[in-house]
XYZ file of C-alpha atoms in Angstrom:
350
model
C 0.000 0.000 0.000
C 1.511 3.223 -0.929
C 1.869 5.735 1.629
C -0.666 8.127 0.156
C -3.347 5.593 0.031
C -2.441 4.784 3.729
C -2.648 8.409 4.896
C -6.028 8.537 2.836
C -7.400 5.683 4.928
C -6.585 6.912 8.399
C -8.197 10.268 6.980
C -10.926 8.408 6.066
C -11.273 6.290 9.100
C -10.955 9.958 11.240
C -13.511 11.308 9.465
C -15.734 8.225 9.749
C -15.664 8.245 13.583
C -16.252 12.441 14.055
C -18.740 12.010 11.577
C -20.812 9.364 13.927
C -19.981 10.972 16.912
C -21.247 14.082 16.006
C -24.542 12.823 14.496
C -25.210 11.080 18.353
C -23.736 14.794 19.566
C -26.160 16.703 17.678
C -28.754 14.654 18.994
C -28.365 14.470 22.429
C -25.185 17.143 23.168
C -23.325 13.841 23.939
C -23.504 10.142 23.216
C -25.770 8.382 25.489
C -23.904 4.593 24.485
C -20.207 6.062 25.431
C -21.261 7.688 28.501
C -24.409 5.926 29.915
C -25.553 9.030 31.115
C -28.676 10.593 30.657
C -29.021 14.030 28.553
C -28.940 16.810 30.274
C -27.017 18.266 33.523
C -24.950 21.230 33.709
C -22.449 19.967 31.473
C -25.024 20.154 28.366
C -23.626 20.486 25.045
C -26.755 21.984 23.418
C -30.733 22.485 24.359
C -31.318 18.918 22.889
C -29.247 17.757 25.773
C -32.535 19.060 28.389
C -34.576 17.189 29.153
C -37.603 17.893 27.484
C -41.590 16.397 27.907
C -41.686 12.786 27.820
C -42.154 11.773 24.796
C -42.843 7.241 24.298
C -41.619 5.449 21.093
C -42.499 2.266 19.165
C -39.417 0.173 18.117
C -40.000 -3.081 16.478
C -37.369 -4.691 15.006
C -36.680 -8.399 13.559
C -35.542 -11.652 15.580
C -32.305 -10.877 17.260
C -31.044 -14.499 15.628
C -27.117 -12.731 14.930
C -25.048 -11.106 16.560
C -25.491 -7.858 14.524
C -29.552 -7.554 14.594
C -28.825 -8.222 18.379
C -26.891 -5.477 19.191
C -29.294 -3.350 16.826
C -32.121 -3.927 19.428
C -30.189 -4.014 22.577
C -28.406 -0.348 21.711
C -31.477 0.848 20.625
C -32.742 0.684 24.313
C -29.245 1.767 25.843
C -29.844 4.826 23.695
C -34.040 4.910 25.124
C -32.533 4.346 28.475
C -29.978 7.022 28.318
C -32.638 9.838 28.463
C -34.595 10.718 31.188
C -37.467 11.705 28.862
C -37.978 8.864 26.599
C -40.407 5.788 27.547
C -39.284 2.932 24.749
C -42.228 0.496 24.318
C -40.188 -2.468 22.344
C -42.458 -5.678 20.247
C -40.839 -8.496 20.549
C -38.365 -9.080 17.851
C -39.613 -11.283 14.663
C -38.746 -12.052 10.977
C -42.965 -12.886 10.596
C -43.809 -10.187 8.242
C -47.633 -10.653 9.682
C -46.427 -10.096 13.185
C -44.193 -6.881 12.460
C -47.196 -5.356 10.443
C -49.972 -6.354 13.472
C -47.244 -4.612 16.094
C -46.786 -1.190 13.859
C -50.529 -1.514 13.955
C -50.831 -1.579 17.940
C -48.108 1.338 18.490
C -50.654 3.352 16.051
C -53.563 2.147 18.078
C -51.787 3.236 20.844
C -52.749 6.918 21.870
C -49.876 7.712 23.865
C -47.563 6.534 20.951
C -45.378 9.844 19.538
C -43.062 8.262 17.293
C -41.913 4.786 15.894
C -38.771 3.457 15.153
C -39.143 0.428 12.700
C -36.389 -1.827 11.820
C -38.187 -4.137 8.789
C -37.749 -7.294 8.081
C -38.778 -6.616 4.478
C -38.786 -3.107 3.828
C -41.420 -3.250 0.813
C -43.919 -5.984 2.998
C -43.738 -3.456 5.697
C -44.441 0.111 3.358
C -48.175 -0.134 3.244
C -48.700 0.122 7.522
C -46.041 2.536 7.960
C -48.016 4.442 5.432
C -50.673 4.057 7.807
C -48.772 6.031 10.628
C -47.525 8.754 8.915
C -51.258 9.216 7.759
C -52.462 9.139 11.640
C -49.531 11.762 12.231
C -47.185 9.740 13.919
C -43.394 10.076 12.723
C -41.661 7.183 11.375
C -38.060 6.385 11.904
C -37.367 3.550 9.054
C -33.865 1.704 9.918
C -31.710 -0.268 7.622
C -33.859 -1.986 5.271
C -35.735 0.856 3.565
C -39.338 0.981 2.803
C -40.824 1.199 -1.274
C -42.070 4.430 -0.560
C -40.049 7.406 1.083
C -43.497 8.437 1.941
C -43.904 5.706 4.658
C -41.341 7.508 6.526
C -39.897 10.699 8.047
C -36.437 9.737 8.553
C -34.399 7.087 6.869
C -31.381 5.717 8.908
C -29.552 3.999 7.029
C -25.656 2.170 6.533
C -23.995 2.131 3.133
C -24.575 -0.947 1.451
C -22.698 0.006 -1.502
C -20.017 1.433 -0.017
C -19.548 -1.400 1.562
C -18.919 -3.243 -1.356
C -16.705 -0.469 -2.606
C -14.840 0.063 -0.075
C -14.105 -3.863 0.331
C -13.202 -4.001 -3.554
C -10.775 -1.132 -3.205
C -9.139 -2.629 -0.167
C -8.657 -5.936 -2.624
C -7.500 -3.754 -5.339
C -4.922 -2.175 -3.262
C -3.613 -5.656 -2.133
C -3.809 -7.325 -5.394
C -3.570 -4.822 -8.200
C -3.813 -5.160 -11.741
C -2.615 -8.807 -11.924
C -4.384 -10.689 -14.319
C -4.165 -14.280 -12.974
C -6.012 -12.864 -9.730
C -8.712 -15.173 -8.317
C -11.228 -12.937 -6.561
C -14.053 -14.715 -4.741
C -17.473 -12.853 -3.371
C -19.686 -14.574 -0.326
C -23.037 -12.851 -0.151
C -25.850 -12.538 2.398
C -29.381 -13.101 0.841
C -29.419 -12.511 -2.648
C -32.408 -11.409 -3.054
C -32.331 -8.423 -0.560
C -32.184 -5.055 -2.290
C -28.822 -4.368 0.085
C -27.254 -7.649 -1.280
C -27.547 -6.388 -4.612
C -26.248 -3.258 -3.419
C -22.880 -4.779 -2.066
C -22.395 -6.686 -4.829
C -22.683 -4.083 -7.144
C -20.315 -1.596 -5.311
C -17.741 -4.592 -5.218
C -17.772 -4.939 -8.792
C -17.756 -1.381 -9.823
C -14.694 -1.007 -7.344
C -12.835 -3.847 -8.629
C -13.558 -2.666 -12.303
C -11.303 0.322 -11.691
C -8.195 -1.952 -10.994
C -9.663 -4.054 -13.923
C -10.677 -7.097 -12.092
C -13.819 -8.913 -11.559
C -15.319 -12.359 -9.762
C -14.788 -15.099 -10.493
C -16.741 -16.921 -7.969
C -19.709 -16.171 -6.635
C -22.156 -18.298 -3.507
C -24.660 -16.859 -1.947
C -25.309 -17.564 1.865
C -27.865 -16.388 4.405
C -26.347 -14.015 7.180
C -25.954 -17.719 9.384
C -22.976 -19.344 10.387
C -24.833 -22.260 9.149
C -25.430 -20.906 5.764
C -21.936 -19.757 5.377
C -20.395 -22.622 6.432
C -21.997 -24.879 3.358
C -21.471 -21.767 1.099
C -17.920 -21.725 1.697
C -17.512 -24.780 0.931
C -19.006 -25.296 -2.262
C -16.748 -22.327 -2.890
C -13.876 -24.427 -1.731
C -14.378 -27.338 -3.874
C -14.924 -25.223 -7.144
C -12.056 -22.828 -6.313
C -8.775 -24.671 -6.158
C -6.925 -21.765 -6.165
C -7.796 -18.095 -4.592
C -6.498 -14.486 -4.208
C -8.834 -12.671 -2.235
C -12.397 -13.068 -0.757
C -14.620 -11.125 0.151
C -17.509 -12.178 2.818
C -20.925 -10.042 3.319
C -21.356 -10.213 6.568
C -19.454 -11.034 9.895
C -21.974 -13.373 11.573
C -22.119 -15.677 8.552
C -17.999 -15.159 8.761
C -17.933 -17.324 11.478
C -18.852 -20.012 9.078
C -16.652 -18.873 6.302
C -13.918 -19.341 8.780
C -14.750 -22.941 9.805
C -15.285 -23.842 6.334
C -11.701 -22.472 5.709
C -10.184 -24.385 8.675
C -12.003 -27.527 7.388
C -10.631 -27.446 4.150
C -7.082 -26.538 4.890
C -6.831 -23.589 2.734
C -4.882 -20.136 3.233
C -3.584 -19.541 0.301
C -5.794 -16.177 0.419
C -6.524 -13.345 2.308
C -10.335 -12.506 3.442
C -12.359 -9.167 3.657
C -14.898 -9.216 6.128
C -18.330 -7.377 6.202
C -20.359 -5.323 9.467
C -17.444 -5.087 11.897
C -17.681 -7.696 14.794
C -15.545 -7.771 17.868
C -14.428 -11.709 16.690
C -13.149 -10.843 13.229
C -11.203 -7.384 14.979
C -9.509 -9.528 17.152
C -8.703 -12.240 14.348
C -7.575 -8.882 12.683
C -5.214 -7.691 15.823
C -3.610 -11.395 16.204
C -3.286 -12.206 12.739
C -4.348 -16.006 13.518
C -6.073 -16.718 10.540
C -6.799 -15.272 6.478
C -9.083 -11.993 7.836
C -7.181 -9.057 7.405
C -9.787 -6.160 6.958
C -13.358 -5.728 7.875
C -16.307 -2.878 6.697
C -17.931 -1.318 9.104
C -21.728 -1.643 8.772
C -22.961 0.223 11.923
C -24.867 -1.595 14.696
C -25.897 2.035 15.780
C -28.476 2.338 13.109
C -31.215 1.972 15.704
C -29.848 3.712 18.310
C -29.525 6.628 15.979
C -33.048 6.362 15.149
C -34.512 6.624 19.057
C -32.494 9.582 19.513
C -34.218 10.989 15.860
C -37.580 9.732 17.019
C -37.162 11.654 20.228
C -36.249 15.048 18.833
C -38.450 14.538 15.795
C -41.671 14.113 18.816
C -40.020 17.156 20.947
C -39.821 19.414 18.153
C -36.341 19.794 17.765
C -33.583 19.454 15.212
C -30.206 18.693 15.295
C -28.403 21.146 17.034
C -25.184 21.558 14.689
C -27.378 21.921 11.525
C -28.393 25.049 10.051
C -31.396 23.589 8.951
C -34.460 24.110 11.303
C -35.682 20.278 10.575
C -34.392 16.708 10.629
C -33.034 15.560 7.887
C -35.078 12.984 5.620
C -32.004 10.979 5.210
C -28.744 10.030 7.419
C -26.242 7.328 5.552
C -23.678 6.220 8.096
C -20.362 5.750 6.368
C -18.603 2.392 6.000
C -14.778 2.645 6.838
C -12.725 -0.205 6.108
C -11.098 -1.842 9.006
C -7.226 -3.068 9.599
C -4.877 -4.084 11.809
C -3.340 0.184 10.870
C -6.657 1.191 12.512
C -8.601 -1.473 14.866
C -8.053 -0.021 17.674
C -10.450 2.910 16.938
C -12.928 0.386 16.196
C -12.951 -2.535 18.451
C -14.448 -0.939 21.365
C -18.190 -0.060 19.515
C -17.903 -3.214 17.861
C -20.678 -6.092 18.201
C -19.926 -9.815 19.454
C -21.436 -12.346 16.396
């Protein structure tokens, strides 16, 4: 790695950490998850920091069945329980469609509801009662997997799927350059999510540039389970490999068993999310991971602290603008042994 492309990282990486700080900061005056502290006191950063009327949100959210969609719900409530002015009424996590609909359904029902904060399943299953909400005047807060309609919400909070995938393919491009005989392997989630195809695609328009492409292609299901046999038909139709990329950490934990089983480390591997188990494979060098992209576990947490200044009134405090935004994209930094340590500590356990 040249030294220009190495200063541009840690830039990069800088930027990616003030720029997620200060979103929490302009929320709340300070981050309720690093200080478990309540806004407000004398040491306030801004008016949001008061504490203003109570204000009670929905947050539903899917099955917390990995690591990453665990630590989604679970900060989402550190970031409820952080303000003295928030009451967090949380449905019980499920990946039934049905279910998720029939609980946005009770929070509208619900006359003491102000806001919700809705993590979907399926994003497009989920537009048409969200909808609903907005309708009844109730703000909506959608997280991660977006709805069809931008209508169905006030805020989107979402991570950068295709940076992801860019950022990942540039990392590879870096390591293996222009070289022709390259063997460049790709390990999905779901394909048939909308922010599958949106990984993908930013991995192939990044490797593009540095005029490679993949050559293999399996598609698992976010489950160690899933990538386990993945990797593995991978394996057997790969003998040889440069570089792989995996989708997501949780399924990682197959990838790597897979990898163990079959003897192989000829290659080096690019993980995907940013758990605390592929950091510290990162920081010990014990096995092929040697980077991993950040996909944010503090979507949801994000979104309470929206959902409570969106049913206060308020906006966020270092903007000009006198209104939330309609959109925040959290940024996707690419993570090494040069920079782990600035990571590791926010990171999520698959």
């Amino acid at each position: 790695m040249t030294a220009s492309l190495t200063l541009r990282r840690r830039v990069t990486a800088a930027f990616a950490i003030l720029a997620s700080t200060a979103l929490l900061a302009s929320c709340t005056g300070n981050t309720p998850e690093a200080t478990g502290e309540a806004g407000g006191g004398s040491d306030a950063g801004s008016s949001n920091d008061e504490t203003g009327e109570t204000v009670t949100i929905g947050f539903s959210a899917p099955a917390a069945d990995h690591g990453w969609m665990g630590a989604m719900s679970t900060r989402a409530q550190e970031a409820a329980d952080g303000y003295d002015d928030v009451e967090l009424l949380v449905a019980e996590g499920t990946n039934d469609v049905n279910l998720q609909i029939s609980q946005i359904e009770t929070f509208i029902n619900n006359d003491e509801v102000d806001a919700i904060v809705v993590v979907p399943f399926d994003g497009a299953a989920l537009t048409g009662v969200a909808l609903e909400a907005m309708k009844a005047g109730i703000p909506v807060i959608n997280v991660d997997r977006e709805f069809s309609d931008p209508n169905a919400a006030r805020v989107t909070v979402v991570g950068d799927n295709y940076g992801m995938g860019h950022n990942a393919g540039e990392y590879i491009c870096e390591r293996v350059g222009d070289d022709p005989e390259a063997v460049i392997a790709e390990v999905t989630g779901i394909s048939s999510l909308p922010l599958t195809e949106e990984r993908t695609q930013g991995f192939e328009d990044a490797l593009s540039e540095c005029g490679q492409d993949v050559d293999n292609r399996v598609a698992a299901d976010f489950t160690v389970q899933g990538g386990e046999s993945s990797t593995a038909n991978l394996l057997q139709a790969a003998p040889e490999i440069d570089a792989i990329w995996n989708h997501d950490d949780d399924q990682g934990v197959g990838v790597l068993a897979a990898i163990e089983n079959a003897g192989r480390d000829e290659f080096f591997m690019v993980g995907g999310a940013g758990s605390a188990n592929m950091m510290r494979h990162i920081q010990e060098g014990d096995s092929v991971v040697e980077a991993t992209v950040v996909y944010p576990s503090t979507q949801a947490a994000n979104g309470v602290a929206l959902a409570r200044l969106l049913a206060q009134d308020k906006a966020l405090s270092d903007l000009v603008e006198n209104e939330i935004p309609r959109q925040v994209q959290l940024f996707a930094p690419v993570v090494t042994k040069e920079n782990v340590e600035e990571y590791i500590g926010t990171a999520f356990e698959s």
